Coordinates of C-alpha atoms and ligand atoms in Angstrom, one line a residue:
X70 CA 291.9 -55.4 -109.1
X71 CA 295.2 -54.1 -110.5
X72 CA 293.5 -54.1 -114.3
X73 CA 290.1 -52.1 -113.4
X74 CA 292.2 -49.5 -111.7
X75 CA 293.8 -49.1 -115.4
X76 CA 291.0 -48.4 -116.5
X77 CA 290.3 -45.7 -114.6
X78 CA 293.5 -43.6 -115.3
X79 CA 293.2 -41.4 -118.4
X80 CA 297.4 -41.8 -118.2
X81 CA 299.6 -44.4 -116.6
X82 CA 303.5 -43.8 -116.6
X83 CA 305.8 -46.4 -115.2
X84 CA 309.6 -46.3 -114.8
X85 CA 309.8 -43.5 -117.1
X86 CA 313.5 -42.5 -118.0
X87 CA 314.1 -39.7 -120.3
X88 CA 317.3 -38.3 -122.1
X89 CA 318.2 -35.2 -123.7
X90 CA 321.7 -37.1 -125.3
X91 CA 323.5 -38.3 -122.9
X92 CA 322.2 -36.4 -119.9
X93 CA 319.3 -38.3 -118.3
X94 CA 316.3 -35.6 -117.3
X95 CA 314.1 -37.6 -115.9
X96 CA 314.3 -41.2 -113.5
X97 CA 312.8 -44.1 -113.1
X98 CA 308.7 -41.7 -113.2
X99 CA 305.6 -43.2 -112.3
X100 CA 302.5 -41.7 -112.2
X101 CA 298.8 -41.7 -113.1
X102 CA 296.2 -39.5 -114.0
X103 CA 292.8 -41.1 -112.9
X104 CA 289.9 -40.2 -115.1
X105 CA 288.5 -36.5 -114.0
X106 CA 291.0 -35.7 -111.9
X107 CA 293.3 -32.7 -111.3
X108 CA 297.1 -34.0 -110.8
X109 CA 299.5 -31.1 -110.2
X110 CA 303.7 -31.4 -110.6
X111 CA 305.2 -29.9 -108.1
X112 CA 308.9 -29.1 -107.7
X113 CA 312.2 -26.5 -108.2
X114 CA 313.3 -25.3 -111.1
X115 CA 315.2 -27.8 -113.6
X116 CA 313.6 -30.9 -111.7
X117 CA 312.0 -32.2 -115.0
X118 CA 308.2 -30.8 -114.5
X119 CA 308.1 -29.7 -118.5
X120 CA 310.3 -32.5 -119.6
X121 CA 307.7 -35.0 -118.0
X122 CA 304.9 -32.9 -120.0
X123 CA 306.8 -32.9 -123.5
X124 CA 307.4 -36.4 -123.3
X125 CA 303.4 -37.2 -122.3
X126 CA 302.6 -34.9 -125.7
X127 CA 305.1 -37.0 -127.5
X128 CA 307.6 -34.1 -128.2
X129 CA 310.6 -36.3 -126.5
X130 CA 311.1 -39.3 -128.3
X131 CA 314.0 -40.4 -126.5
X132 CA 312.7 -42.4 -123.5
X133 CA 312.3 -45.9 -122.2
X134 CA 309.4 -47.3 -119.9
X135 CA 306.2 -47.2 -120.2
X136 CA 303.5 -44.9 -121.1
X137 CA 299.8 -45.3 -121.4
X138 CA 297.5 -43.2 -122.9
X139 CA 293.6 -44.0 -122.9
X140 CA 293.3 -40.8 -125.7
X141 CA 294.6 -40.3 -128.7
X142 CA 294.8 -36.4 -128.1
X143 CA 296.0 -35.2 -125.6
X144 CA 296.2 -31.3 -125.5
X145 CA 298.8 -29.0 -124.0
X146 CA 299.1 -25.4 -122.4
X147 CA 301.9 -23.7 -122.0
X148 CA 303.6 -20.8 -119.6
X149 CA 303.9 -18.2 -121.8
X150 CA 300.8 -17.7 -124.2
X151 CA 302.2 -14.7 -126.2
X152 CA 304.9 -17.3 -127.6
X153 CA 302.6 -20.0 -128.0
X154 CA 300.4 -18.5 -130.4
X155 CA 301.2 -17.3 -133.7
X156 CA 301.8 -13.3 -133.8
X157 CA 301.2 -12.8 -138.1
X158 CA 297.4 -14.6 -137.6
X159 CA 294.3 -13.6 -136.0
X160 CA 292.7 -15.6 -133.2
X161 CA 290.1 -16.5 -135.3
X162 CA 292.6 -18.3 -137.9
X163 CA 294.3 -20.1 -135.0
X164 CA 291.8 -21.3 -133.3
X165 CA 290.3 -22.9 -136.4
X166 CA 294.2 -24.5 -136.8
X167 CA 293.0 -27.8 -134.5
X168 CA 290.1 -28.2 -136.8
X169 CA 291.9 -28.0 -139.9
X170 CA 294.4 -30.6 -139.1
X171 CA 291.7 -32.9 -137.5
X172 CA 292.9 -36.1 -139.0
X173 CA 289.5 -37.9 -137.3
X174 CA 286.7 -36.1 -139.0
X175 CA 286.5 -33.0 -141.9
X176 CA 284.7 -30.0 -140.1
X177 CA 283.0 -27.9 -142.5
X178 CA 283.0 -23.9 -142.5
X179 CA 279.4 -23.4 -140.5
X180 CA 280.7 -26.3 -138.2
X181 CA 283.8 -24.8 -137.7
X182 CA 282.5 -21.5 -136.6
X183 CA 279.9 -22.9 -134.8
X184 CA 282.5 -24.7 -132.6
X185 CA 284.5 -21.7 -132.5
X186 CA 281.6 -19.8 -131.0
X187 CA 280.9 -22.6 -128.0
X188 CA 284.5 -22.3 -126.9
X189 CA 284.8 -18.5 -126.8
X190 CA 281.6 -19.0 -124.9
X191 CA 283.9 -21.8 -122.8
X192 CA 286.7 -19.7 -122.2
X193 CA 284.7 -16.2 -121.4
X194 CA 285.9 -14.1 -124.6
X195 CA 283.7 -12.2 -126.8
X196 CA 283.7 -12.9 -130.2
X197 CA 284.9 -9.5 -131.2
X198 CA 288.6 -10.8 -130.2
X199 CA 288.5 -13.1 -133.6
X200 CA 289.6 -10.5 -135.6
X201 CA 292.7 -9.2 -133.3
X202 CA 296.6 -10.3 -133.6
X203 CA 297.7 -11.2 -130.5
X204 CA 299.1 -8.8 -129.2
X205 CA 296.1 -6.7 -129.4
X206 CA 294.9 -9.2 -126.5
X207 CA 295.3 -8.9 -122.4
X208 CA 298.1 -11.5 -121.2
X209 CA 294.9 -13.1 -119.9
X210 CA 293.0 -12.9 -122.7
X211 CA 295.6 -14.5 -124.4
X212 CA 296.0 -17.5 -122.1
X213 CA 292.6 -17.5 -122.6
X214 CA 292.8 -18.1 -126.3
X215 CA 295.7 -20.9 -125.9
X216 CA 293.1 -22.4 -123.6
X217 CA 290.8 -22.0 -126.2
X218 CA 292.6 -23.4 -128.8
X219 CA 293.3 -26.5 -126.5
X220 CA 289.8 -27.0 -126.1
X221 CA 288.5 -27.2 -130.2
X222 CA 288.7 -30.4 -130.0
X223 CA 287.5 -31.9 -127.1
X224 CA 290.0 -33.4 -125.5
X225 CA 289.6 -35.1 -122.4
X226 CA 293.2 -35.1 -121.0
X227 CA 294.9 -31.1 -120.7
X228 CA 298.6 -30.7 -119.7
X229 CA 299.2 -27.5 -118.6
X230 CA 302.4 -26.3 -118.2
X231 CA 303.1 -23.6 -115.5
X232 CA 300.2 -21.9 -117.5
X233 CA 299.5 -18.9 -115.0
X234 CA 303.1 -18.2 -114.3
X235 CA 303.5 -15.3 -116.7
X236 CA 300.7 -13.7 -115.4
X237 CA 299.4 -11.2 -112.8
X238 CA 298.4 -12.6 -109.7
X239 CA 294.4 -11.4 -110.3
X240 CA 294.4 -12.6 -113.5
X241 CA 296.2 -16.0 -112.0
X242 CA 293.1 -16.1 -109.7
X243 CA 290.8 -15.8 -113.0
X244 CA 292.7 -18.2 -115.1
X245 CA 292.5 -20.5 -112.0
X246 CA 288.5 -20.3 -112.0
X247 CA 288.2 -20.9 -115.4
X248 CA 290.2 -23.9 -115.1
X249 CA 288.9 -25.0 -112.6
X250 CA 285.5 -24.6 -114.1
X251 CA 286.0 -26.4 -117.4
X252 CA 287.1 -29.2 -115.3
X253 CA 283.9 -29.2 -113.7
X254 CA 281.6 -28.7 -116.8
X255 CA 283.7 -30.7 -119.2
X256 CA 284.6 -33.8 -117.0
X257 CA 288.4 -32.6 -118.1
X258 CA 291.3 -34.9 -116.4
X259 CA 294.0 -32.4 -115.5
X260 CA 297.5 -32.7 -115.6
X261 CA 299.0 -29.2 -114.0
X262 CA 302.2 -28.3 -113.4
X263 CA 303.2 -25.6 -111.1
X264 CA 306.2 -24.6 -109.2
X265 CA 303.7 -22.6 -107.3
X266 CA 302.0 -24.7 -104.2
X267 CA 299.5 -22.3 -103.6
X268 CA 298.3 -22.3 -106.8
X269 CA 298.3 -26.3 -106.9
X270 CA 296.7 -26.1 -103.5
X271 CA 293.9 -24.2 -104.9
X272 CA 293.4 -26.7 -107.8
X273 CA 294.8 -30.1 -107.5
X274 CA 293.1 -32.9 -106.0
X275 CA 296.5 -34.6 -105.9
X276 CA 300.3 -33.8 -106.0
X277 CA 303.5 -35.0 -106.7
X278 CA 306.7 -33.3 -105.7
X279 CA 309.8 -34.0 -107.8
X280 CA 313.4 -33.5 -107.2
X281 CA 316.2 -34.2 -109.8
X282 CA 314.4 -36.0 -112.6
X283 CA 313.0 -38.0 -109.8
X284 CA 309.3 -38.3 -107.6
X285 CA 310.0 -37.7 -104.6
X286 CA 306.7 -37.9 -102.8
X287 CA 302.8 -38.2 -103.9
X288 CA 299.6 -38.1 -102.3
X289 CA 296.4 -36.2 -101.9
X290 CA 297.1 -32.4 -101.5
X291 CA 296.0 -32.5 -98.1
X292 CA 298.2 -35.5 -97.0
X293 CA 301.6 -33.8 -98.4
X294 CA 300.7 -30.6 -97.3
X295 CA 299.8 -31.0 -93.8
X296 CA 302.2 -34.1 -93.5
X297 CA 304.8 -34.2 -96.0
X298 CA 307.1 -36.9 -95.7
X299 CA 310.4 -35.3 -97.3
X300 CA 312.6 -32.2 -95.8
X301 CA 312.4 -31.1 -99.3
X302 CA 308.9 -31.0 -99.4
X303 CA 309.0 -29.3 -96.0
X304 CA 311.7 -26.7 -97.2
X305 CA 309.2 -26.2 -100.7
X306 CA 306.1 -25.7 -98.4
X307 CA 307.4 -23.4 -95.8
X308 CA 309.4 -21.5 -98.9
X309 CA 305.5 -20.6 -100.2
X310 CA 304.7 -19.7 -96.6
X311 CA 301.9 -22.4 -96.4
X312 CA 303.8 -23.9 -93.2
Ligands
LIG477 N1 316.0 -29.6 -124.9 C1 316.9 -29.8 -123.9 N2 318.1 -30.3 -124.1 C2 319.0 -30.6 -123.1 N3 318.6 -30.5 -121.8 C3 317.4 -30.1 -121.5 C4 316.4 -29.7 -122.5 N4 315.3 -29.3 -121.9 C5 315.5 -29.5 -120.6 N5 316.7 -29.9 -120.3 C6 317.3 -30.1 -119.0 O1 316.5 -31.1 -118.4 C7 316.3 -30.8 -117.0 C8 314.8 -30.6 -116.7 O2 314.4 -29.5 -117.4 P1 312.8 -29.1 -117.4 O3 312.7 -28.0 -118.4 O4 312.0 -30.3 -117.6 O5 312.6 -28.6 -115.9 P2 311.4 -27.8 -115.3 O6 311.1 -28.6 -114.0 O7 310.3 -27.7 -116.2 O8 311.9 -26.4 -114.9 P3 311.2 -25.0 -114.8 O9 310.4 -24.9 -113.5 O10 312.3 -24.0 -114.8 O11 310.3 -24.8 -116.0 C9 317.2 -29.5 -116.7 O12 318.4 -29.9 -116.3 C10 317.3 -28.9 -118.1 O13 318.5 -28.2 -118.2
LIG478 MG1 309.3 -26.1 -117.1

């Protein structure tokens, strides 16, 4: 039983500890990310959410337990797309950058604008934004670009890290859709961290609320929302005014 359901997680994290020095960050974590799926992080400020991500990405190398990965590239997405992308190149330059340092395969130039083309199409920009800086873009546009740039090379596992925080709340709604739609049309396996409830109430198939470094509770979003186990949880959910 135990080893089918294995296979069915695109991630599997048991008794995860991590350490920034001597300070401990995160406790004892285990999760899974089934295959398809949206899993949102909930949890307050400073409980480990982006830690847990970094770690997944493999930029914290100083953990112990166990961590398994059924891809070799996972891709990321952060909060704040104006410092994620590169303000000296044009979005046409960076979203080539996966491509170019695609150990797997050489992409040629008519292949590499030809992919460049399907994910603009992906991520709803027009093609006239490949010549722009950044900050000739929309803060939406822009997370639309880091999206973009997540998605060159197919990956089939996204972490997204509080990646509608920074932005409006009707251009959260349309960053949300998009999301949500590449899931659907891509088979993508989510991994999406919000401090936001609503927004992971709107997304997430499942949910797992952390406290300290720690999980504190997990289960399908409508389970922990409409009967949380924890005060904590409580206390989160009637904070975003869902109870
Ligand atoms: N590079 C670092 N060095 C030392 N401590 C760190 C480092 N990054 C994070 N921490 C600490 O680890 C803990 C977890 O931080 P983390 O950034 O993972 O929280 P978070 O849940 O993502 O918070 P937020 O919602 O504010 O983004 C915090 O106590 C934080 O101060
Ligand atoms: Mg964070």
């Amino acid at each position: 039983m135990e080893a089918v359901q294995a296979k069915d997680n695109i991630l599997t994290i048991e008794g995860l500890n991590v350490f920034y020095g001597k300070k401990q960050a995160l406790f004892d974590v285990s999760l899974s990310v089934e295959k398809g799926e949206i899993l949102g992080i909930a949890g307050e400020s400073g409980c480990g959410k982006s830690t847990l991500a970094k770690t997944i990405v493999g930029m914290n190398k100083n953990y112990s337990g166990k961590m398994e990965l059924q891809t070799l590239d996972p891709q990321m997405i952060f909060q704040d797309p104006y410092a994620s992308l590169n303000p000296a190149k044009r979005i046409g330059w960076q979203l080539k950058e996966p491509l170019r340092l695609d150990r797997r395969r050489k992409w040629s130039v008519a292949e590499q604008e030809e992919r460049i083309r399907a994910v603009l199409q992906q991520v709803e920009l027009p093609e006239t934004l490949l010549d722009r800086f950044p900050s000739q873009l929309s803060g939406g546009q822009r997370q639309r670009v880091a999206i973009g740039i997540a998605l060159m090379r197919s990956p089939s596992l996204v972490i997204a890290d509080e990646p509608v925080s920074a932005l409006d709340v009707t251009i959260q709604a349309q960053v949300l859709k998009l999301l949500q739609h590449l899931h659907d049309s891509l088979g993508l396996s989510l991994l999406f961290i919000s401090h936001d409830l609503r927004v992971i109430w709107q997304l997430c198939d499942r949910v797992i609320v952390m406290k300290e470094g720690k999980v504190l509770e997990e289960g399908t979003v409508g389970e922990v929302y409409r009967h949380p186990r924890h005060e904590y949880t409580k206390t989160l959910l009637s904070a975003a005014g869902i109870i």
